[in-house]
Short mmCIF file of C-alpha atoms in Angstrom, two decimals:
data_model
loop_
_atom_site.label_atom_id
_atom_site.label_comp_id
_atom_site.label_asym_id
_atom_site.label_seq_id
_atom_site.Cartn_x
_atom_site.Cartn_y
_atom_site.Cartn_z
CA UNK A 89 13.80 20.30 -41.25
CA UNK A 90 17.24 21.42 -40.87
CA UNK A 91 19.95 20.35 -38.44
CA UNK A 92 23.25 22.46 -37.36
CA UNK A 93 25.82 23.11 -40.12
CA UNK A 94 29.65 23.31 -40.04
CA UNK A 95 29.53 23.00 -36.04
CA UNK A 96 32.47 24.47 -34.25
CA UNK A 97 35.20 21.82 -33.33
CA UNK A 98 32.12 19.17 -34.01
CA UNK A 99 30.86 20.22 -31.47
CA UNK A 100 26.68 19.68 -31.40
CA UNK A 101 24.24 19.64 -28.09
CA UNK A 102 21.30 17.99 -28.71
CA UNK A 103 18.34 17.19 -26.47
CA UNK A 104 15.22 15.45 -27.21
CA UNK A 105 12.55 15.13 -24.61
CA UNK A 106 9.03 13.64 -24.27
CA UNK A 107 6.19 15.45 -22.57
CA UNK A 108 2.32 14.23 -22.42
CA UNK A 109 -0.43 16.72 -21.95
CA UNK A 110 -2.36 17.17 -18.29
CA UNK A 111 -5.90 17.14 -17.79
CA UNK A 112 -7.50 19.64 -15.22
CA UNK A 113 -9.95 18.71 -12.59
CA UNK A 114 -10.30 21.68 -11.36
CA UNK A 115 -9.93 23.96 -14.66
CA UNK A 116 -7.93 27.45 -15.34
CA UNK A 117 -9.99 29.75 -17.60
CA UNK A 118 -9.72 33.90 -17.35
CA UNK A 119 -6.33 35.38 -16.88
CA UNK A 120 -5.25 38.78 -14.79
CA UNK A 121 -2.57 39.56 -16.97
CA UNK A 122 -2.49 37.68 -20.17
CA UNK A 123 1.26 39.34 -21.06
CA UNK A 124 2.26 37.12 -18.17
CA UNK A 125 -0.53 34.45 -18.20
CA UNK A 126 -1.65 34.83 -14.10
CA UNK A 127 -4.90 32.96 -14.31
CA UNK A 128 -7.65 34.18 -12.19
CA UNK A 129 -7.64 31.15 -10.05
CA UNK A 130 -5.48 28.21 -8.72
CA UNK A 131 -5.96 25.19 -10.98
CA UNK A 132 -4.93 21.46 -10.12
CA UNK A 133 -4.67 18.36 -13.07
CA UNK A 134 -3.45 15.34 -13.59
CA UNK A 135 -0.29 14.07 -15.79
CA UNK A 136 -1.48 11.56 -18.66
CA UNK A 137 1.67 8.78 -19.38
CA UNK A 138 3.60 9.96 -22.45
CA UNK A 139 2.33 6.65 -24.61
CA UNK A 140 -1.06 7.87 -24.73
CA UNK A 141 -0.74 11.53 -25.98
CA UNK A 142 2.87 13.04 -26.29
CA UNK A 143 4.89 15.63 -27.78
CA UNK A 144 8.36 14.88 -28.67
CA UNK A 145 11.07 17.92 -29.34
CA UNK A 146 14.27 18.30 -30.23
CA UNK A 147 16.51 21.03 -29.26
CA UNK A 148 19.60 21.58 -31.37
CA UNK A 149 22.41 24.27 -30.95
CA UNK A 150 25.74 24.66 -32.58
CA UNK A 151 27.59 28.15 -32.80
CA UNK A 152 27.55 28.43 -36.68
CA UNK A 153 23.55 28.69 -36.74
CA UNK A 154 22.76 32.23 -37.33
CA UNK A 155 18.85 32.30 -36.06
CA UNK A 156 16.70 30.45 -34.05
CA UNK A 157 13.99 28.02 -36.30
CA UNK A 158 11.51 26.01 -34.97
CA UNK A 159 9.32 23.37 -36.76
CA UNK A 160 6.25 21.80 -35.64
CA UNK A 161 4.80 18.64 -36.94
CA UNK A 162 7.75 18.82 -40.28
CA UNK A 163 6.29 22.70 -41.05
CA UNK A 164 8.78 25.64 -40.24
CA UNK A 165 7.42 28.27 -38.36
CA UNK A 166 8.12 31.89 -37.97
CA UNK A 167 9.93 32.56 -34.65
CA UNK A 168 9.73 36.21 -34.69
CA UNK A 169 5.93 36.29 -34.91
CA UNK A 170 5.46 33.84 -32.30
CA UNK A 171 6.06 35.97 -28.86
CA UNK A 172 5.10 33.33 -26.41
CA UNK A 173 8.23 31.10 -27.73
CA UNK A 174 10.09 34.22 -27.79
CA UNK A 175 9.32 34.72 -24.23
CA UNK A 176 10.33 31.59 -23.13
CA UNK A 177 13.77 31.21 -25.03
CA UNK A 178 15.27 34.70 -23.20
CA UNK A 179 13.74 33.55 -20.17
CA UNK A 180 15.40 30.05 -20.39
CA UNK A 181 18.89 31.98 -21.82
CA UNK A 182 18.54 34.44 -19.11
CA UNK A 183 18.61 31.59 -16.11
CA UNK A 184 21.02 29.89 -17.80
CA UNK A 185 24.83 29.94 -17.25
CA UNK A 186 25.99 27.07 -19.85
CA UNK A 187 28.87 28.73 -22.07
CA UNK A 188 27.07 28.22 -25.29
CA UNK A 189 23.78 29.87 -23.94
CA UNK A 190 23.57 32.68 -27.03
CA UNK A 191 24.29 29.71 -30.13
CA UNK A 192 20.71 29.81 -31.56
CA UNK A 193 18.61 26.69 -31.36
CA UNK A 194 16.89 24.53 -33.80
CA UNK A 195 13.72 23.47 -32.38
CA UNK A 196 11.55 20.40 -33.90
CA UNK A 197 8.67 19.41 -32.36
CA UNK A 198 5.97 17.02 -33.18
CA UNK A 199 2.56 15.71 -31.24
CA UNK A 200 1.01 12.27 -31.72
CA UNK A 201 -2.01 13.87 -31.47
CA UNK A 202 -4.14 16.69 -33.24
CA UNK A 203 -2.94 19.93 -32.52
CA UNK A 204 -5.13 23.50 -31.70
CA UNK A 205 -8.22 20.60 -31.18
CA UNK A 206 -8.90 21.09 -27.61
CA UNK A 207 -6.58 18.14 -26.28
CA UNK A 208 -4.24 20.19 -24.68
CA UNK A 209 -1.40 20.02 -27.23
CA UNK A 210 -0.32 23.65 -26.09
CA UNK A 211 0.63 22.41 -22.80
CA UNK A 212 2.54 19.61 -24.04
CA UNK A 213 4.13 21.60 -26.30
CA UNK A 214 5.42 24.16 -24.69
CA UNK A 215 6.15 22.03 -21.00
CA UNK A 216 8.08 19.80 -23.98
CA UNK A 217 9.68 22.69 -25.44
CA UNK A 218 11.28 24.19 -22.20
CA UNK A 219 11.96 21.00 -20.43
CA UNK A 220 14.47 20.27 -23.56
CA UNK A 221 15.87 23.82 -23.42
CA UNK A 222 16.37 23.74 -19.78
CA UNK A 223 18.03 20.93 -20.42
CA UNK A 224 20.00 21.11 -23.34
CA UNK A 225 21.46 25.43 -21.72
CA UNK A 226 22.19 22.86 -17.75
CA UNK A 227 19.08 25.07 -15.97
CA UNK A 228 18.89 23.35 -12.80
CA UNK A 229 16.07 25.32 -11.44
CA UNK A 230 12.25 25.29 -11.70
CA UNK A 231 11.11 26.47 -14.82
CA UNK A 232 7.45 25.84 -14.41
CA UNK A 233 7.13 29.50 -14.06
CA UNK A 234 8.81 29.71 -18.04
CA UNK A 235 6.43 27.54 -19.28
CA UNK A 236 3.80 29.38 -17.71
CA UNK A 237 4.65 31.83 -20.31
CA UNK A 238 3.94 29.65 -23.78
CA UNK A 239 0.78 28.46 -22.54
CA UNK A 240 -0.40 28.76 -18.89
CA UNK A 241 -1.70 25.04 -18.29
CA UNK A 242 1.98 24.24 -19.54
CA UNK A 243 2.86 24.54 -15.85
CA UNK A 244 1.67 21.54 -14.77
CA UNK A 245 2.72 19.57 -17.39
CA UNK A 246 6.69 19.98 -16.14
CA UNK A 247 5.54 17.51 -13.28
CA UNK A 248 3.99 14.26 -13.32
CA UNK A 249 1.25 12.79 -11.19
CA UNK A 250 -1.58 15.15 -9.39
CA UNK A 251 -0.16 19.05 -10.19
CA UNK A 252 -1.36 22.29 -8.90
CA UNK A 253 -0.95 25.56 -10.37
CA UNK A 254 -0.57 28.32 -7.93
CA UNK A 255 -2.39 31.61 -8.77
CA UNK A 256 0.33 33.37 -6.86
CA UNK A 257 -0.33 36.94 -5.99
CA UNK A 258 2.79 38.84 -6.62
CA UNK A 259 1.93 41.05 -9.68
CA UNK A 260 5.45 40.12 -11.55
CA UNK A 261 4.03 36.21 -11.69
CA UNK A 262 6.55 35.44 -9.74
CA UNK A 263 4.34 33.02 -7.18
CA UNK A 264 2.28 31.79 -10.00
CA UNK A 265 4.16 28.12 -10.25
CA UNK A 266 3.13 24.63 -10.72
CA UNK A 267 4.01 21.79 -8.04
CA UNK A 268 2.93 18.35 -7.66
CA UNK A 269 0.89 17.36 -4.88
CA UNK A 270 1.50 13.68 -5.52
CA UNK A 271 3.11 11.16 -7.94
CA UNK A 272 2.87 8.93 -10.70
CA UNK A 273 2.36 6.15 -8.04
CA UNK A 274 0.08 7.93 -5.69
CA UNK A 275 -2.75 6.13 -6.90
CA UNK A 276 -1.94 3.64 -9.55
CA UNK A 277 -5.81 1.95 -9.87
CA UNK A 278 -7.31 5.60 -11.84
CA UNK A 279 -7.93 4.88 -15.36
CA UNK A 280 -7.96 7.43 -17.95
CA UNK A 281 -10.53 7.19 -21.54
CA UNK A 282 -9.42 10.41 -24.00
CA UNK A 283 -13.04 10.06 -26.19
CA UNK A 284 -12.09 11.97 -29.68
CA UNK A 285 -15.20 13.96 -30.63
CA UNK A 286 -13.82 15.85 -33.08
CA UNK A 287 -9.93 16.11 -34.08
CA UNK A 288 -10.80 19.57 -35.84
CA UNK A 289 -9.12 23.02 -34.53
CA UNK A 290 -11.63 24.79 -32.47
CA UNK A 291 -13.58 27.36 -34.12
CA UNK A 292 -12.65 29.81 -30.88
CA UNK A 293 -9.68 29.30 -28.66
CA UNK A 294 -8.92 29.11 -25.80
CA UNK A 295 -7.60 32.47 -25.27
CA UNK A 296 -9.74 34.36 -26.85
CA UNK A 297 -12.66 32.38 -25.15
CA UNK A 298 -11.38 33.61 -22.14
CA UNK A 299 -11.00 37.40 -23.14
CA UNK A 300 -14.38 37.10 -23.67
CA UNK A 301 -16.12 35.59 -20.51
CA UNK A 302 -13.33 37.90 -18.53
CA UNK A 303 -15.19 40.81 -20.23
CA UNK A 304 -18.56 39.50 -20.21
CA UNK A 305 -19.84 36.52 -17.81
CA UNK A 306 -21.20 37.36 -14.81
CA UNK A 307 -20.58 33.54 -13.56
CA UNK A 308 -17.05 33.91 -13.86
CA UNK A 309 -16.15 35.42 -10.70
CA UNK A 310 -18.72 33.28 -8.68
CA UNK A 311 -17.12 30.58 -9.98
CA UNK A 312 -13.43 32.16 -9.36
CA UNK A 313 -14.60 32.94 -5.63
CA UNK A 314 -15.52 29.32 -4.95
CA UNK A 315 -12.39 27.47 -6.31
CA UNK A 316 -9.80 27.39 -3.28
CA UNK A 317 -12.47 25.16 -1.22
CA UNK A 318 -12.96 23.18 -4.61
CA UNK A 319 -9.50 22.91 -4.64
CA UNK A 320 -8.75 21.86 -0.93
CA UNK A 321 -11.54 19.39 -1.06
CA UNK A 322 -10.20 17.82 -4.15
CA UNK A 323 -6.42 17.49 -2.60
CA UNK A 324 -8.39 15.44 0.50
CA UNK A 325 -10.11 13.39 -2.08
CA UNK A 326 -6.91 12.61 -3.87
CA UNK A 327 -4.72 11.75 -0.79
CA UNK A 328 -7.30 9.77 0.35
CA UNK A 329 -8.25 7.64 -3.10
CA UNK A 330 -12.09 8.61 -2.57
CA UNK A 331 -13.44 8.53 -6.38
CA UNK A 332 -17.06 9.13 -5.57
CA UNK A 333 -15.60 12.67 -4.22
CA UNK A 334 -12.87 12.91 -6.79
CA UNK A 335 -15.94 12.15 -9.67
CA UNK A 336 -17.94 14.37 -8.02
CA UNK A 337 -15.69 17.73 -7.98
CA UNK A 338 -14.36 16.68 -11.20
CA UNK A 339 -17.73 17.11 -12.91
CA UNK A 340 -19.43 19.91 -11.03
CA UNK A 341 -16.25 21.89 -12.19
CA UNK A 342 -16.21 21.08 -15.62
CA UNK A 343 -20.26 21.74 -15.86
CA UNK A 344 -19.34 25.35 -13.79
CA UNK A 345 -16.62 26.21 -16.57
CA UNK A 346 -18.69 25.14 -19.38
CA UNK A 347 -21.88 27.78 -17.42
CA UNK A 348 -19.09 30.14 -17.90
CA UNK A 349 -18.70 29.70 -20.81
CA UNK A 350 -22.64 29.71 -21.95
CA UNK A 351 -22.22 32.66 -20.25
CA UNK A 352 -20.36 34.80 -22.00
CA UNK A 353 -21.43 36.79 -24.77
CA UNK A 354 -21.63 36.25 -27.67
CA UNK A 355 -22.42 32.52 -26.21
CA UNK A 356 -18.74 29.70 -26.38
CA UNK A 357 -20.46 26.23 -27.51
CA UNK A 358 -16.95 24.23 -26.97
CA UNK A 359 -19.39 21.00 -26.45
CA UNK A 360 -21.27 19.98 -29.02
CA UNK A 361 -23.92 16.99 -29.36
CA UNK A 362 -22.36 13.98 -28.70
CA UNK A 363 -20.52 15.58 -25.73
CA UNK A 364 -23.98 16.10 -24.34
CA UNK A 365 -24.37 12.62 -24.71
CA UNK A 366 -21.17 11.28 -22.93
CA UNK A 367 -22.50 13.21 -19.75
CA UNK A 368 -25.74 11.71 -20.22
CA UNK A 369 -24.40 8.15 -20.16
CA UNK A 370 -21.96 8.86 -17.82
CA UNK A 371 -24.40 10.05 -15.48
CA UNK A 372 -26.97 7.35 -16.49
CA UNK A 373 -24.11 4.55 -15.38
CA UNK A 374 -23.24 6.27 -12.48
CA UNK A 375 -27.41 6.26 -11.10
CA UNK A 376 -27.59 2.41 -12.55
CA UNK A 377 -24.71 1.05 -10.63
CA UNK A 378 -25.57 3.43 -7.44
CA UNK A 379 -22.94 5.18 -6.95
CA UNK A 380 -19.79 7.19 -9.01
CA UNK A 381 -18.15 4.72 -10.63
CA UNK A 382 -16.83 7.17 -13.81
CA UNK A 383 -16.23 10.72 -13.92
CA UNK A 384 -16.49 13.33 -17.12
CA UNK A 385 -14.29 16.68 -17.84
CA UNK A 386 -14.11 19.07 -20.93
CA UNK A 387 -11.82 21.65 -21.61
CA UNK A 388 -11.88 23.99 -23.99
CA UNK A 389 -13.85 21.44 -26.93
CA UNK A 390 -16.14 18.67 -27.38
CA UNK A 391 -13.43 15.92 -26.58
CA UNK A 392 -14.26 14.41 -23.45
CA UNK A 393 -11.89 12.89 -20.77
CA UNK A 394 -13.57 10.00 -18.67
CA UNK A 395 -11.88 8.57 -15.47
CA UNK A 396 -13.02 5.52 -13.61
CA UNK A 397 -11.02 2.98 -11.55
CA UNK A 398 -9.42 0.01 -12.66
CA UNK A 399 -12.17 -2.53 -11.27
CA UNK A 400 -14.48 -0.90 -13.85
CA UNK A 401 -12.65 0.02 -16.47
CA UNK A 402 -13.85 -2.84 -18.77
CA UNK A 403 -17.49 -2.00 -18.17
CA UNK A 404 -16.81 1.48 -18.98
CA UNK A 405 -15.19 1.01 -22.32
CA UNK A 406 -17.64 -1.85 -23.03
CA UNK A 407 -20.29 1.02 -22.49
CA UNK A 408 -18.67 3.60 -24.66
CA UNK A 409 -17.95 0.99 -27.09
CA UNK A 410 -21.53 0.04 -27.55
CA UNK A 411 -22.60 3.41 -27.60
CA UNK A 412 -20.39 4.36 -29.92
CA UNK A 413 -18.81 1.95 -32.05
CA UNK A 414 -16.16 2.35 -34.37
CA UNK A 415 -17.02 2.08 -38.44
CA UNK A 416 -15.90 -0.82 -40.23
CA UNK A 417 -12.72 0.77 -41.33
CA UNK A 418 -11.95 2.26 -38.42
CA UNK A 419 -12.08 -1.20 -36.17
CA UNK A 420 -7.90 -1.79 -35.91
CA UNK A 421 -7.60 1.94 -34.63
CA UNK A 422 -10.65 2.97 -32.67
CA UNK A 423 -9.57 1.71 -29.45
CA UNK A 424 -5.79 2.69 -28.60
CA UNK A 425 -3.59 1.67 -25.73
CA UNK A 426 -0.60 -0.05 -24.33
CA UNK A 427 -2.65 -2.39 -22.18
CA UNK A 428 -5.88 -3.49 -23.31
CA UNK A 429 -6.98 -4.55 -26.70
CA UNK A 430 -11.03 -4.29 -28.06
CA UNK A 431 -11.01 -8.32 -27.45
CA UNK A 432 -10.97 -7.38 -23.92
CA UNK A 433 -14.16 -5.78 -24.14
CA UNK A 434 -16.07 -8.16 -25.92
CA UNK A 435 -18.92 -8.99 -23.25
CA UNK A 436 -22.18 -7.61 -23.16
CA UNK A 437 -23.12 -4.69 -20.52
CA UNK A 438 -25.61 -6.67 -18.88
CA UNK A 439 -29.38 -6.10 -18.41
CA UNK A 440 -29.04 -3.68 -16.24
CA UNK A 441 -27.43 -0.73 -18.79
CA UNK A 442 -28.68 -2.82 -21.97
CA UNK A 443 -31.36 0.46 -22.25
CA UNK A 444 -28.14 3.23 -22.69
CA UNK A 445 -26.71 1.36 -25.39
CA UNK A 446 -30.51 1.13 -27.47
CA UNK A 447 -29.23 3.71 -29.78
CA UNK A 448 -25.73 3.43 -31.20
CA UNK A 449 -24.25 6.44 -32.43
CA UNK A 450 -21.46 5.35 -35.20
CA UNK A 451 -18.94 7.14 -35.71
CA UNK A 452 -19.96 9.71 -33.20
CA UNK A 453 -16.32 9.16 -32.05
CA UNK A 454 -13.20 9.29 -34.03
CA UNK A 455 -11.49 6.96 -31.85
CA UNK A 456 -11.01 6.41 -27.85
CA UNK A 457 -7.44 6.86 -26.43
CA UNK A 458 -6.65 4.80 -22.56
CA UNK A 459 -4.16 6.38 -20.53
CA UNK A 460 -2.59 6.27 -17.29
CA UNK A 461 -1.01 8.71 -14.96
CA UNK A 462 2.45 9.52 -16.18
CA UNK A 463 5.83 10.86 -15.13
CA UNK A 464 5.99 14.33 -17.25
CA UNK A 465 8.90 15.38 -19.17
CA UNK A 466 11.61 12.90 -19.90
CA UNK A 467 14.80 13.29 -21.48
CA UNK A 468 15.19 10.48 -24.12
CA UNK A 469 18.77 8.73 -24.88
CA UNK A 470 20.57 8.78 -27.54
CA UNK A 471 19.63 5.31 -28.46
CA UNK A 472 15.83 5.43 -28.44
#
């Protein structure tokens, strides 16, 4: 990676920003326009903390660089072919009134997490990417709308906390914005489990998966016609802390997407196996216990996202963890987060679930990721 040369007068800006992924309880998939990514339907996720999952870029501009470059994860890429970043840079030069708006950029960005493997690194990336330009030309305004443009569940990723995506209706996209419905701190006690199927690239993306079921599922717009009430019924549930509602919507919408996506022809198998099986023990606890106590979601892939509260996160993970548990060699780095360590989970399930964890799947799981509900971007100092 390179870095400005010979800058004018020494003079360098430089902005590095942080930016975690969102997860989507009620999911976006089909688009309107894909030149201008309007989804079909309103969307609404949640912000994971930047520890978990994160992409950090760097935004560099001096007036002696003679092209824009932009590297992800240490491996240059080619600008020119790229047209969603090329969308986004005129649309960020084009709001912006900063004197050195034209000086090309250098643009370095790197996830903590595998990339194209159905974890939402896209959004991320590109809510990363435009925070740091925004900053870095002084754009003051919303830009949700510009992210929009290098990957459509971007959007929500420039806020933290609960996030909605707009559909919007204007044809120019102009309406089709992310805003948050709640922060960081709305409801601190939800728990968030990121369970790695498979850290591969997807063998069909998410775009073209959509193209498809756009063209051929038949479920698609039943599903697109019963989203707003989804939606409103979901924002209730969140302002009022009701999980059993929030775990219920959740699910029902990520089994509707994934009936989409069955679907479509030819068939999208984004689950596989083992993501079978998380719904089955997920739903298994749920019956055991009496009532919702976790929730499942999959996006585009066979990684699963599990929420649960706080008073039951340790059975949860003691659950998964006995289900699944980590290969000898992968025992230091199977379990990662900021708060809780696998001691913590050392108990038994009790009698009660003993019969879900009869058959232990190892290495079914690549590793299982704890998160929290985060800020979104942040601007990091020149010290960290």
């Amino acid at each position: 990676m390179a870095t400005c040369e010979t800058p004018v007068l020494g003079r360098v800006v430089r902005v590095t920003c942080e930016c975690a992924p969102n997860i989507a309880c009620i999911k976006y998939w089909g688009k309107r326009d894909s030149d201008l990514i309007l989804p079909l339907n309103s969307s609404l996720s949640v912000t994971l903390g930047s520890s978990a999952l994160r992409t950090t870029t760097t935004v560099e501009l001096c007036a002696s660089n003679v092209r824009d470059r932009f590297w992800l994860n240490g491996l240059e890429q080619d600008v020119a072919a790229n047209a969603r970043l090329m969308h986004c840079l005129a649309a960020i030069r084009k709001l912006s009134n900063a004197p050195h708006k034209e000086w090309k950029m250098y643009i370095m960005s790197v996830n903590n997490f595998p990339t194209r493997a159905g974890l939402a690194s896209s959004a991320s990336g590109f809510a990363c990417l435009v925070a740091c330009m925004a900053h870095a030309l002084e754009v003051t305004a919303d830009v949700s709308g510009i992210a929009r443009l290098g990957s459509g569940s971007a959007c929500r990723s420039m806020f933290g906390g609960f996030v909605e995506w707009r559909r919007g209706a204007d044809p120019s996209g102009v309406d089709s914005i992310a805003h948050q419905l709640f922060n960081d701190t709305h409801w601190p006690e939800l728990e968030i489990l990121i369970l790695v199927v498979n850290e591969g690239e997807k063998a069909v993306g998410s775009t073209p998966g959509m193209q498809a079921s756009v063209k051929t599922s038949a479920l698609l717009q039943q599903r697109v016609a019963s989203i707003p009430q989804k939606i409103e019924a979901l924002k209730l549930a969140i302002a009022a802390r009701d999980f059993g509602t929030f775990a219920e919507i959740t699910m029902k919408d990520s089994n509707q997407m994934h009936a989409v996506c069955l679907d479509t022809y030819p068939p999208l198998f984004y689950m596989n196996d083992t993501s079978r099986t998380i719904v089955d023990i997920v739903s298994q606890l749920n019956v055991a216990v009496g009532k919702l106590i976790a929730a499942y979601t999959f996006d585009a892939g066979p990684n699963a996202v599990v929420f649960c509260l706080r008073e039951h996160i340790h059975l949860v993970v003691r659950l998964f963890l006995r289900c699944f548990p980590p290969g000898t060699s992968d025992r230091e780095t199977f379990f990662l987060s900021d708060v809780y360590s696998m001691s913590d989970f050392s108990q038994s399930v009790g009698s009660g679930l003993a019969d879900l964890t009869r058959f232990p799947k190892q290495g079914a799981l690549s590793r299982i990721i704890h998160a929290r509900v985060g800020t979104g971007p942040r601007v990091k100092s020149e010290q960290e």
